[in-house]
PDB file of C-alpha atoms in Angstrom:
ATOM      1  CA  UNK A   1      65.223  38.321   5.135  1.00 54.00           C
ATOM      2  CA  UNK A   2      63.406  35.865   7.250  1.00 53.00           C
ATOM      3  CA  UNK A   3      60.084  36.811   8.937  1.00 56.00           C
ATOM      4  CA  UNK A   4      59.194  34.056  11.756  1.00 56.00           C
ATOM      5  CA  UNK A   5      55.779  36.026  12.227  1.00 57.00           C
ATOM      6  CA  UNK A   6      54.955  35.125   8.637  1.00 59.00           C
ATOM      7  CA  UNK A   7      55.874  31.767   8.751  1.00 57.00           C
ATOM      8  CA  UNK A   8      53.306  31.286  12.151  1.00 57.00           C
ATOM      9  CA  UNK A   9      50.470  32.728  10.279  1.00 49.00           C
ATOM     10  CA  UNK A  10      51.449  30.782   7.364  1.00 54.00           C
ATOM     11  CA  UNK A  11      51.209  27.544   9.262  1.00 56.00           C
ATOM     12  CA  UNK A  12      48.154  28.804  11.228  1.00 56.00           C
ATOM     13  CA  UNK A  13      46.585  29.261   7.821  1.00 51.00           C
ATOM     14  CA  UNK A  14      47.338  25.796   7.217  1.00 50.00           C
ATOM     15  CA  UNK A  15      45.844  24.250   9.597  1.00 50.00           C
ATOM     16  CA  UNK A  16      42.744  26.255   9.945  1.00 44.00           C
ATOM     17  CA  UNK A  17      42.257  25.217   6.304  1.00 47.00           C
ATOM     18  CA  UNK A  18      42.746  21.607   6.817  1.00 45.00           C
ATOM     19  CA  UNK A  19      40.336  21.872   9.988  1.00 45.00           C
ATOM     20  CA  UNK A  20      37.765  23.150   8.223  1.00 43.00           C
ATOM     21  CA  UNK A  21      38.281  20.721   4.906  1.00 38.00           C
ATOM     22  CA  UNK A  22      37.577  17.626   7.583  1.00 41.00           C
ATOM     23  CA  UNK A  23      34.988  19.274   8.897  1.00 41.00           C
ATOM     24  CA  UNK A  24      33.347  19.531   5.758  1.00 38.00           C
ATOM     25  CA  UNK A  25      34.314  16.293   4.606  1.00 38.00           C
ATOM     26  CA  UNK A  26      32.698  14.779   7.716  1.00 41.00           C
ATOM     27  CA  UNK A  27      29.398  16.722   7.329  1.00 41.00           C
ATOM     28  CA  UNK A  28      29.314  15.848   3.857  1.00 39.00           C
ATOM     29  CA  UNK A  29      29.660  12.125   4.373  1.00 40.00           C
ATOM     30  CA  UNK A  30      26.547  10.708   5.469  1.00 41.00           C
ATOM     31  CA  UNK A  31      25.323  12.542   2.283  1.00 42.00           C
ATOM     32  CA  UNK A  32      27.338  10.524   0.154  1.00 48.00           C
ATOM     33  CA  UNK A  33      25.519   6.907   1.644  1.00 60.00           C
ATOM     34  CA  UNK A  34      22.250   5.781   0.036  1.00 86.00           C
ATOM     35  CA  UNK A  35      19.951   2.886   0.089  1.00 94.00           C
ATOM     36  CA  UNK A  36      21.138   0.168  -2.694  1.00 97.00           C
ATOM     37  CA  UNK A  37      20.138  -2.829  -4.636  1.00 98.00           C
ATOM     38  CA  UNK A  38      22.095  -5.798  -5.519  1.00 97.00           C
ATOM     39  CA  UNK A  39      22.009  -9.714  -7.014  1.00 97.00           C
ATOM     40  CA  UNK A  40      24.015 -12.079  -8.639  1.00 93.00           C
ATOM     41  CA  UNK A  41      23.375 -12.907 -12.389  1.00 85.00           C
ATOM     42  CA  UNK A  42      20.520 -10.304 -12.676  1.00 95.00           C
ATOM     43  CA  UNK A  43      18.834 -11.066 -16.228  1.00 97.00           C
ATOM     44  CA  UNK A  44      15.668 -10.362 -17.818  1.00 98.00           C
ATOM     45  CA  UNK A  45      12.648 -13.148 -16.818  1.00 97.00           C
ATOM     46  CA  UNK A  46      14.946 -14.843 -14.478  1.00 97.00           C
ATOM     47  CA  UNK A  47      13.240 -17.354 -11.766  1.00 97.00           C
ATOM     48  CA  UNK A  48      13.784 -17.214  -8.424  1.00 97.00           C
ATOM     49  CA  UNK A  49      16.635 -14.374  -7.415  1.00 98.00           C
ATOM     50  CA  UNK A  50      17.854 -13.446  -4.327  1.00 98.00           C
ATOM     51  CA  UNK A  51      18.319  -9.061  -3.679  1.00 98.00           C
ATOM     52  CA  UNK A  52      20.071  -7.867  -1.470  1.00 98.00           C
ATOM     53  CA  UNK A  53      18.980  -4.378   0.006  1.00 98.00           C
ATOM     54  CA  UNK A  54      22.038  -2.595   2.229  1.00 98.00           C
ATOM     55  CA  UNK A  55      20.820   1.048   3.571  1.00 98.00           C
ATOM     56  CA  UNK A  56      23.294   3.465   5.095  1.00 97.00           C
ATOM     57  CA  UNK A  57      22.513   4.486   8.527  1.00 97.00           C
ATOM     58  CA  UNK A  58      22.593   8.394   7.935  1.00 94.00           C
ATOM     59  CA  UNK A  59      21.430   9.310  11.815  1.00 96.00           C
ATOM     60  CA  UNK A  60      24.042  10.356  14.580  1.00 96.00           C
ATOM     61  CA  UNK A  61      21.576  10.159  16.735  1.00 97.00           C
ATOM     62  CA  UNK A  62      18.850   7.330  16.266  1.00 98.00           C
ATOM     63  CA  UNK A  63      19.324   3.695  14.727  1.00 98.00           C
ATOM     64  CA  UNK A  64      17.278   2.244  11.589  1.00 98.00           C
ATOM     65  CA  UNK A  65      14.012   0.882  12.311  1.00 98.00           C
ATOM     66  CA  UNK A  66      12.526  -0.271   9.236  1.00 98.00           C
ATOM     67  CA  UNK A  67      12.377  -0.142   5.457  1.00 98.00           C
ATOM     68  CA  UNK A  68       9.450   0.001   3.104  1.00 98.00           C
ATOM     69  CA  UNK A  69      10.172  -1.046  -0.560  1.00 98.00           C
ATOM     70  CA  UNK A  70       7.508  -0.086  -3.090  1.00 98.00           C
ATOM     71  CA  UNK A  71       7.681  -2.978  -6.103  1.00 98.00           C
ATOM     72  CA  UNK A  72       8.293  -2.096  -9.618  1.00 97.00           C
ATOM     73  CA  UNK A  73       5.791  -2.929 -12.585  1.00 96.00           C
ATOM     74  CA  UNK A  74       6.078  -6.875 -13.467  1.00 96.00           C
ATOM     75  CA  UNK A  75       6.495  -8.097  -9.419  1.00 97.00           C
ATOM     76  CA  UNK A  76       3.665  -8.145  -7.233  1.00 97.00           C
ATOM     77  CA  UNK A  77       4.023  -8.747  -3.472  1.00 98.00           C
ATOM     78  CA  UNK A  78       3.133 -12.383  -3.592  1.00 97.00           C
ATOM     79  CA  UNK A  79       5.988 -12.924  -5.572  1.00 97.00           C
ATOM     80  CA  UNK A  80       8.382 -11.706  -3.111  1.00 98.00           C
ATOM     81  CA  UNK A  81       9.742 -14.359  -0.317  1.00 98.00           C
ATOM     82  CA  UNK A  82      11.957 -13.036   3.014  1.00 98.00           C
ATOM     83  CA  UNK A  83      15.329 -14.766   3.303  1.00 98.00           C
ATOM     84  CA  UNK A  84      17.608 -12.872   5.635  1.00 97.00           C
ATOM     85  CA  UNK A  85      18.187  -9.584   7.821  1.00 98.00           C
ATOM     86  CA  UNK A  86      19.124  -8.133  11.013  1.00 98.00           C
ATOM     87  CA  UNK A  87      17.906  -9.892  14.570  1.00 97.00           C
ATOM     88  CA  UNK A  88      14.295  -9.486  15.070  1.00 98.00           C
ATOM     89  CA  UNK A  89      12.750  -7.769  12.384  1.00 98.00           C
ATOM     90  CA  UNK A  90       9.696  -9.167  10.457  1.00 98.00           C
ATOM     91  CA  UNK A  91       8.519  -9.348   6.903  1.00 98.00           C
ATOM     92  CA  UNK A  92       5.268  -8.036   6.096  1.00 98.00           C
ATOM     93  CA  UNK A  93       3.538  -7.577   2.643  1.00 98.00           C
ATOM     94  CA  UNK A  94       2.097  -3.845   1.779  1.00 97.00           C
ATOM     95  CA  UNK A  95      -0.806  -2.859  -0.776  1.00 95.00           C
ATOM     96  CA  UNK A  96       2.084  -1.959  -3.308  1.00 96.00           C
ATOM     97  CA  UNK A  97       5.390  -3.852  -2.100  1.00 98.00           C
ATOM     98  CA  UNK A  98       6.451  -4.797   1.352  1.00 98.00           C
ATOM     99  CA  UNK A  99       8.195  -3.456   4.648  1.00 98.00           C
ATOM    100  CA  UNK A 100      11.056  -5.505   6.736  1.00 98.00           C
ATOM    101  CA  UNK A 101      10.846  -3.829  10.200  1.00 98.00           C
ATOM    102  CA  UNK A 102      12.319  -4.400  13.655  1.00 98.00           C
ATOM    103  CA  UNK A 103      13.678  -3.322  17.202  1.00 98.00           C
ATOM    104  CA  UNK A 104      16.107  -0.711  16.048  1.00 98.00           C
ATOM    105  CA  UNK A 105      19.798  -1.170  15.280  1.00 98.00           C
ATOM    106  CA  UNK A 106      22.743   0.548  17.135  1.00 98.00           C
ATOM    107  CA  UNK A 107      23.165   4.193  15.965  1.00 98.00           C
ATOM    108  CA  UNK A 108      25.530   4.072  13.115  1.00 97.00           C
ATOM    109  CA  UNK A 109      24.590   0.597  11.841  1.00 98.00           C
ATOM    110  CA  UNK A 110      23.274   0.308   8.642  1.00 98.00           C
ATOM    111  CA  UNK A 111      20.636  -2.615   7.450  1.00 98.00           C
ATOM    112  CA  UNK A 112      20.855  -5.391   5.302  1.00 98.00           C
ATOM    113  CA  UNK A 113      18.149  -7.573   4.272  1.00 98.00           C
ATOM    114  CA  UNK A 114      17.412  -9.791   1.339  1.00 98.00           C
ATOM    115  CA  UNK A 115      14.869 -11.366  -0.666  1.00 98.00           C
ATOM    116  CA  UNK A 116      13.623 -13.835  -3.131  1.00 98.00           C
ATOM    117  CA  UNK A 117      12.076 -12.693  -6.149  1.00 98.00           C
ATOM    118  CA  UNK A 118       9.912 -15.425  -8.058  1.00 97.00           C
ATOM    119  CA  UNK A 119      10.617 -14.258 -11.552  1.00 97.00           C
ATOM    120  CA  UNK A 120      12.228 -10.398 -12.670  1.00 98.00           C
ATOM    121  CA  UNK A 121      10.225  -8.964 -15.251  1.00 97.00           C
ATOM    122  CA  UNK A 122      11.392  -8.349 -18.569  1.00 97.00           C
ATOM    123  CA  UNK A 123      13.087  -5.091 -18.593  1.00 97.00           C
ATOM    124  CA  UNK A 124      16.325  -3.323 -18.834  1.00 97.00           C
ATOM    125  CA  UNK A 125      16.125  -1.901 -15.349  1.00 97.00           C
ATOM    126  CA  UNK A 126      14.201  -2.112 -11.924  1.00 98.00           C
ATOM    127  CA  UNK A 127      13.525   0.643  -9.769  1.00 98.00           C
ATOM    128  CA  UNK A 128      13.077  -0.015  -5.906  1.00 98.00           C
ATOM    129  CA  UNK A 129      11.365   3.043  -4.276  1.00 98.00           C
ATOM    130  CA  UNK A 130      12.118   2.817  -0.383  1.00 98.00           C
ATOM    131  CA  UNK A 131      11.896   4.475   2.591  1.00 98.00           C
ATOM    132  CA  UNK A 132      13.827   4.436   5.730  1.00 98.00           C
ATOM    133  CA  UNK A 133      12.607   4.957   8.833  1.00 98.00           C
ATOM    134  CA  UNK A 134      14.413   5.954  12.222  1.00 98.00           C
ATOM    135  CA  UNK A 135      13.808   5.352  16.040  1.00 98.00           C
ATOM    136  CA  UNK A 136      13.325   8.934  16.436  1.00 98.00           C
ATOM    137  CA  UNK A 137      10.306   9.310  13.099  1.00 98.00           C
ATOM    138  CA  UNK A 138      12.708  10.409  11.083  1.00 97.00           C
ATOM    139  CA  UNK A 139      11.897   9.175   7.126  1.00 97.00           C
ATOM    140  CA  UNK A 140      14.215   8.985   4.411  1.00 97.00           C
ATOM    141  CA  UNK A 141      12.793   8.985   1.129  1.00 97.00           C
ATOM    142  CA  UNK A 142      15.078   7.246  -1.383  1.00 98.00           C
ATOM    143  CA  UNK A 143      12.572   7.408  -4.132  1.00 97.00           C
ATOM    144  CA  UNK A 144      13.968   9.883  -6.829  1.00 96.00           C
ATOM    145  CA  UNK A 145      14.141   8.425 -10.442  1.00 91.00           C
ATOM    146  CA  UNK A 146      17.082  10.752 -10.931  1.00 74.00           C
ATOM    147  CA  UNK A 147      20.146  12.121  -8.665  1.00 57.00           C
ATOM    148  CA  UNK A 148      18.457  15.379  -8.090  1.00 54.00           C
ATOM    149  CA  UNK A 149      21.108  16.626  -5.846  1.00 52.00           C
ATOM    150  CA  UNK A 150      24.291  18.855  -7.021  1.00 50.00           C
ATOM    151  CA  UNK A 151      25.670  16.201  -9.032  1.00 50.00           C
ATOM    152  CA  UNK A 152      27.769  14.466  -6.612  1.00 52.00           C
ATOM    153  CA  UNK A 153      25.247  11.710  -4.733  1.00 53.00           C
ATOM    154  CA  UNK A 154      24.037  14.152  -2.746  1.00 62.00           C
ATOM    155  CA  UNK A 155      20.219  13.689  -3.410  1.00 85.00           C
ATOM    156  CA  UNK A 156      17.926  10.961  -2.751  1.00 93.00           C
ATOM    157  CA  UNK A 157      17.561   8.525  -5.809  1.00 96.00           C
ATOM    158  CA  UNK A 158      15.637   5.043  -5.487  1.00 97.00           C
ATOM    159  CA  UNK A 159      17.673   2.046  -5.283  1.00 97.00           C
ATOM    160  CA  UNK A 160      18.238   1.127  -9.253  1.00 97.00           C
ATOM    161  CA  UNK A 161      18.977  -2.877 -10.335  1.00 98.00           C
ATOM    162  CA  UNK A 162      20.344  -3.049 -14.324  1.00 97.00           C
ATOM    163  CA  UNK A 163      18.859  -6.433 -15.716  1.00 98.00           C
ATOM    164  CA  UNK A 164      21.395  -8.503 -18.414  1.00 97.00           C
ATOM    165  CA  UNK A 165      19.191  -9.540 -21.831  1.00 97.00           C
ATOM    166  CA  UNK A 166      16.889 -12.957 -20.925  1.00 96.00           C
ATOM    167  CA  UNK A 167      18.564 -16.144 -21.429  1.00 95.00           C
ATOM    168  CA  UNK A 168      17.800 -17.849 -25.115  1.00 95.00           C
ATOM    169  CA  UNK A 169      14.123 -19.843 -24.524  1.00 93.00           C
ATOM    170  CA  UNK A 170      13.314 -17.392 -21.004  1.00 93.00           C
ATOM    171  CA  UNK A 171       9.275 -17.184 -21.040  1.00 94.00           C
ATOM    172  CA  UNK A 172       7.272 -15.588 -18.416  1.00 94.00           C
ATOM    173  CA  UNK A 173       5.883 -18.084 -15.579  1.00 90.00           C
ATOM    174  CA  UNK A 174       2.702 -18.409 -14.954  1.00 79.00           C
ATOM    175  CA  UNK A 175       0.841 -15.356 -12.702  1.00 71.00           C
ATOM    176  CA  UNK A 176       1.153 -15.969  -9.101  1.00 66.00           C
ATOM    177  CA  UNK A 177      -2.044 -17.583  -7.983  1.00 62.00           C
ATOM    178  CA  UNK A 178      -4.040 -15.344  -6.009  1.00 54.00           C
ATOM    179  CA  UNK A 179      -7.010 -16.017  -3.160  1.00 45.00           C
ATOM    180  CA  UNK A 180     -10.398 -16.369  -5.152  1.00 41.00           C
ATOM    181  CA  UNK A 181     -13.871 -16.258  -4.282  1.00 38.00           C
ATOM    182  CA  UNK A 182     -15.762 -19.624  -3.426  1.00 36.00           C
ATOM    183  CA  UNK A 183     -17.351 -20.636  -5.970  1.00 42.00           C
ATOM    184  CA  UNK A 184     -21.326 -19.909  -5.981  1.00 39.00           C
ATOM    185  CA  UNK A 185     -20.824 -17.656  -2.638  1.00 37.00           C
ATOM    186  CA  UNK A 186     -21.883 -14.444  -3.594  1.00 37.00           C
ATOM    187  CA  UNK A 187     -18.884 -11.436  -4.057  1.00 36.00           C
ATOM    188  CA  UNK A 188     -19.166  -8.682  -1.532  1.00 35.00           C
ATOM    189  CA  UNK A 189     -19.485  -6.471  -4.400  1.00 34.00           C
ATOM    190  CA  UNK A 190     -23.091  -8.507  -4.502  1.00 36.00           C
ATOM    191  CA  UNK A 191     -24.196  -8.458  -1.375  1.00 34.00           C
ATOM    192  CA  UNK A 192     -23.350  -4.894  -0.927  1.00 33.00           C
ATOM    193  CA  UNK A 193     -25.176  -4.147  -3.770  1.00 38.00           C
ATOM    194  CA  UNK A 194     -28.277  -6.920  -2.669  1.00 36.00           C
ATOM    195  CA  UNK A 195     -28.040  -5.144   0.395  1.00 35.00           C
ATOM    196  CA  UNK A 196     -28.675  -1.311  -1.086  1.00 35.00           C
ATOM    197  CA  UNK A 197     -31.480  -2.670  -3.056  1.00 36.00           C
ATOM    198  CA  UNK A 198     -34.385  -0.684  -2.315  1.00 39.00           C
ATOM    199  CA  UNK A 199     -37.511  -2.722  -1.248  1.00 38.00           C
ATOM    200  CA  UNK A 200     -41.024  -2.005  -1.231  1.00 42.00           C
ATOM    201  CA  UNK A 201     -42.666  -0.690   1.691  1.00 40.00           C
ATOM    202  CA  UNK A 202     -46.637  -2.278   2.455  1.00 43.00           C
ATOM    203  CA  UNK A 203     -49.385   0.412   2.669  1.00 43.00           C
ATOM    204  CA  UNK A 204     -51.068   0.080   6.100  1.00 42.00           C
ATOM    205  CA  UNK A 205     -53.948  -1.843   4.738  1.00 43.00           C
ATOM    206  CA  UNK A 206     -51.651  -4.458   2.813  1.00 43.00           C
ATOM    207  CA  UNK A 207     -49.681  -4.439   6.263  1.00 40.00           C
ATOM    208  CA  UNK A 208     -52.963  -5.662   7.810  1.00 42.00           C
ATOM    209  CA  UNK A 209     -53.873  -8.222   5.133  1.00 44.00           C
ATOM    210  CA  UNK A 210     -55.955  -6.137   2.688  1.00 43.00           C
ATOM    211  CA  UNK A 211     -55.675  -5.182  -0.864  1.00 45.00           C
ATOM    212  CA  UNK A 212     -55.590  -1.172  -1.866  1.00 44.00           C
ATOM    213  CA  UNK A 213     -59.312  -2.623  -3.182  1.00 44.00           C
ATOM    214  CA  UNK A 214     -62.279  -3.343  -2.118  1.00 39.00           C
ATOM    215  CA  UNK A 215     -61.939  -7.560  -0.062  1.00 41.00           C
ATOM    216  CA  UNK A 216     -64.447  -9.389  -2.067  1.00 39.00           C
ATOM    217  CA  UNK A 217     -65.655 -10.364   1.332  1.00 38.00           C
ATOM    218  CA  UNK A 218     -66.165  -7.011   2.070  1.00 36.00           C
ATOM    219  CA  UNK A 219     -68.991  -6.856  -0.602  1.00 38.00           C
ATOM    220  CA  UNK A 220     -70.574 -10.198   0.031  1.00 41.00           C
ATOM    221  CA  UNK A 221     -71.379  -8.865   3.513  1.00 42.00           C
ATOM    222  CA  UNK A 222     -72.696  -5.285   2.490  1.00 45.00           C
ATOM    223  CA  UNK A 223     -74.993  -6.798  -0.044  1.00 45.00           C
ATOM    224  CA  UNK A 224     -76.549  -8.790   3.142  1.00 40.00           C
ATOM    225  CA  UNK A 225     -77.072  -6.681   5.166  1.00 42.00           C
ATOM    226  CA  UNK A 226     -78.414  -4.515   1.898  1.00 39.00           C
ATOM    227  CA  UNK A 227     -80.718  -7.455   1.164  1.00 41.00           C
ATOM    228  CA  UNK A 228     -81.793  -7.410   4.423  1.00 41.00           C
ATOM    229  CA  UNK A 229     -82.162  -3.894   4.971  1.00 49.00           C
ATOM    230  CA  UNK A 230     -84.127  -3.990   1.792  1.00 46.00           C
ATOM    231  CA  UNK A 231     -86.426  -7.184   2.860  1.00 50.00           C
ATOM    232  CA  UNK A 232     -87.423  -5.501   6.213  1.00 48.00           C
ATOM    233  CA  UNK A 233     -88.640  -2.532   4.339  1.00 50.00           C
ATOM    234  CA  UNK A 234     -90.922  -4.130   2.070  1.00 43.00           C
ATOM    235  CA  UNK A 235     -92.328  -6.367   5.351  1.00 43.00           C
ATOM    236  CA  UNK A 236     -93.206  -3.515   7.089  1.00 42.00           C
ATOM    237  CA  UNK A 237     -94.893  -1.594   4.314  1.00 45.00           C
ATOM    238  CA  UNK A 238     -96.780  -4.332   3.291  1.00 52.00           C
ATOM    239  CA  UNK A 239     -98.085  -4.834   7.542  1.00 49.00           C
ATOM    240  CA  UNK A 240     -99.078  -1.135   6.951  1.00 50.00           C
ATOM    241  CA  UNK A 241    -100.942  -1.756   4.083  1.00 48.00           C
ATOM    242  CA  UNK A 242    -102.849  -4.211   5.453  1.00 53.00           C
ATOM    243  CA  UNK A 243    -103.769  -2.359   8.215  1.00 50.00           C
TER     244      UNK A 243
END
């Protein structure tokens, strides 16, 4: 026997479940984007690479600003030359990596930027903390070593670059030179410390010219006027006397 009223809650059960698998499927979406690392022929100690950073915009509501990468152990900033990314923005070297930053991009738009590296370290794997920053403050952090999340790309890990084994005869380059002091100028570190040096402060009398003693000149003039203290004495008593 056929029941029509089954058959409509059958197909509103339907669609009510497919409504609601979209919906979750779009809400779960932006989760699913992260911040990656990328380059062509990536090997152990190898000279003068090009990455290529792509970050998923993950904002309905503000456009990507900026991104701060933190370096790994075995690249310092110097060694790190801009190449290419989106209209405007700027390269600027930070204290432990560098930022690229700009006039924001369209809501929705993710960023793309790359760089040359002088020389990659040797090691098995680099790991590119960043963080993202939005028109409206907001900050992702992409700077888990692990996917900390439910298993699925849901958390927050760093951008990750696996490095091939060196090439046979690969040798590390020489340090990147670095600004240096002029030579025979004193450090800062010197002058601050000439600068805290304590110095002596002059008694009153050596302010004035005298020694804590007694001026020699000082005693030349008492034993005048002692001598002739001592001379008018006797003249007198001996006027006295012959009186």
């Amino acid at each position: 026997m056929h029941h029509p009223g089954r058959a409509r809650v059958a197909r509103r059960l339907t669609t009510v479940s497919a409504t609601l698998v979209a919906a979750v499927l779009a809400a779960a979406g932006p989760a699913f984007a992260h911040t990656e690392v990328e380059a062509e022929n990536a090997r152990a100690l190898a000279q003068n690479v090009t990455l290529t950073f792509s970050a998923a915009s993950e904002s309905s509501s503000a456009g990507i600003t900026g991104l701060e990468v933190f370096l790994p152990d075995g690249i310092t900033p110097a060694d790190v030359t801009y190449e290419d990314g989106p209209k405007g923005w700027k390269f600027a070297t930070t204290g432990r990596g560098y930022k690229v930053s700009g006039p924001q991009l369209a809501v929705g738009e993710d960023a793309e930027f790359s760089v040359a590296v002088r020389q990659l370290p040797d090691a098995e794997e680099l790991v590119f903390k960043t963080l993202q920053s939005y028109s409206d403050g907001r900050v992702d952090r992409w700077i888990e070593l692990e996917d900390s999340g439910d298993g699925h790309g849901h958390g927050h890990p760093a951008p990750k670059l696996e490095l091939g084994p060196a090439e046979p005869g690969a040798k590390p380059v020489s340090p990147t030179p670095t600004e240096t002091a002029t030579p025979g100028a004193p450090s800062g570190a010197a002058s601050a410390d000439a600068a805290a040096e304590p110095t002596a402060t002059p008694s009153p009398r050596e302010a004035a010219g005298e020694d804590d003693g007694v001026s020699p000149v000082v005693l030349t003039a008492g034993g005048a006027v002692v001598l002739l203290g001592a001379g008018a004495g006797v003249w007198w008593f001996r006027r006295r006397t012959d009186a």
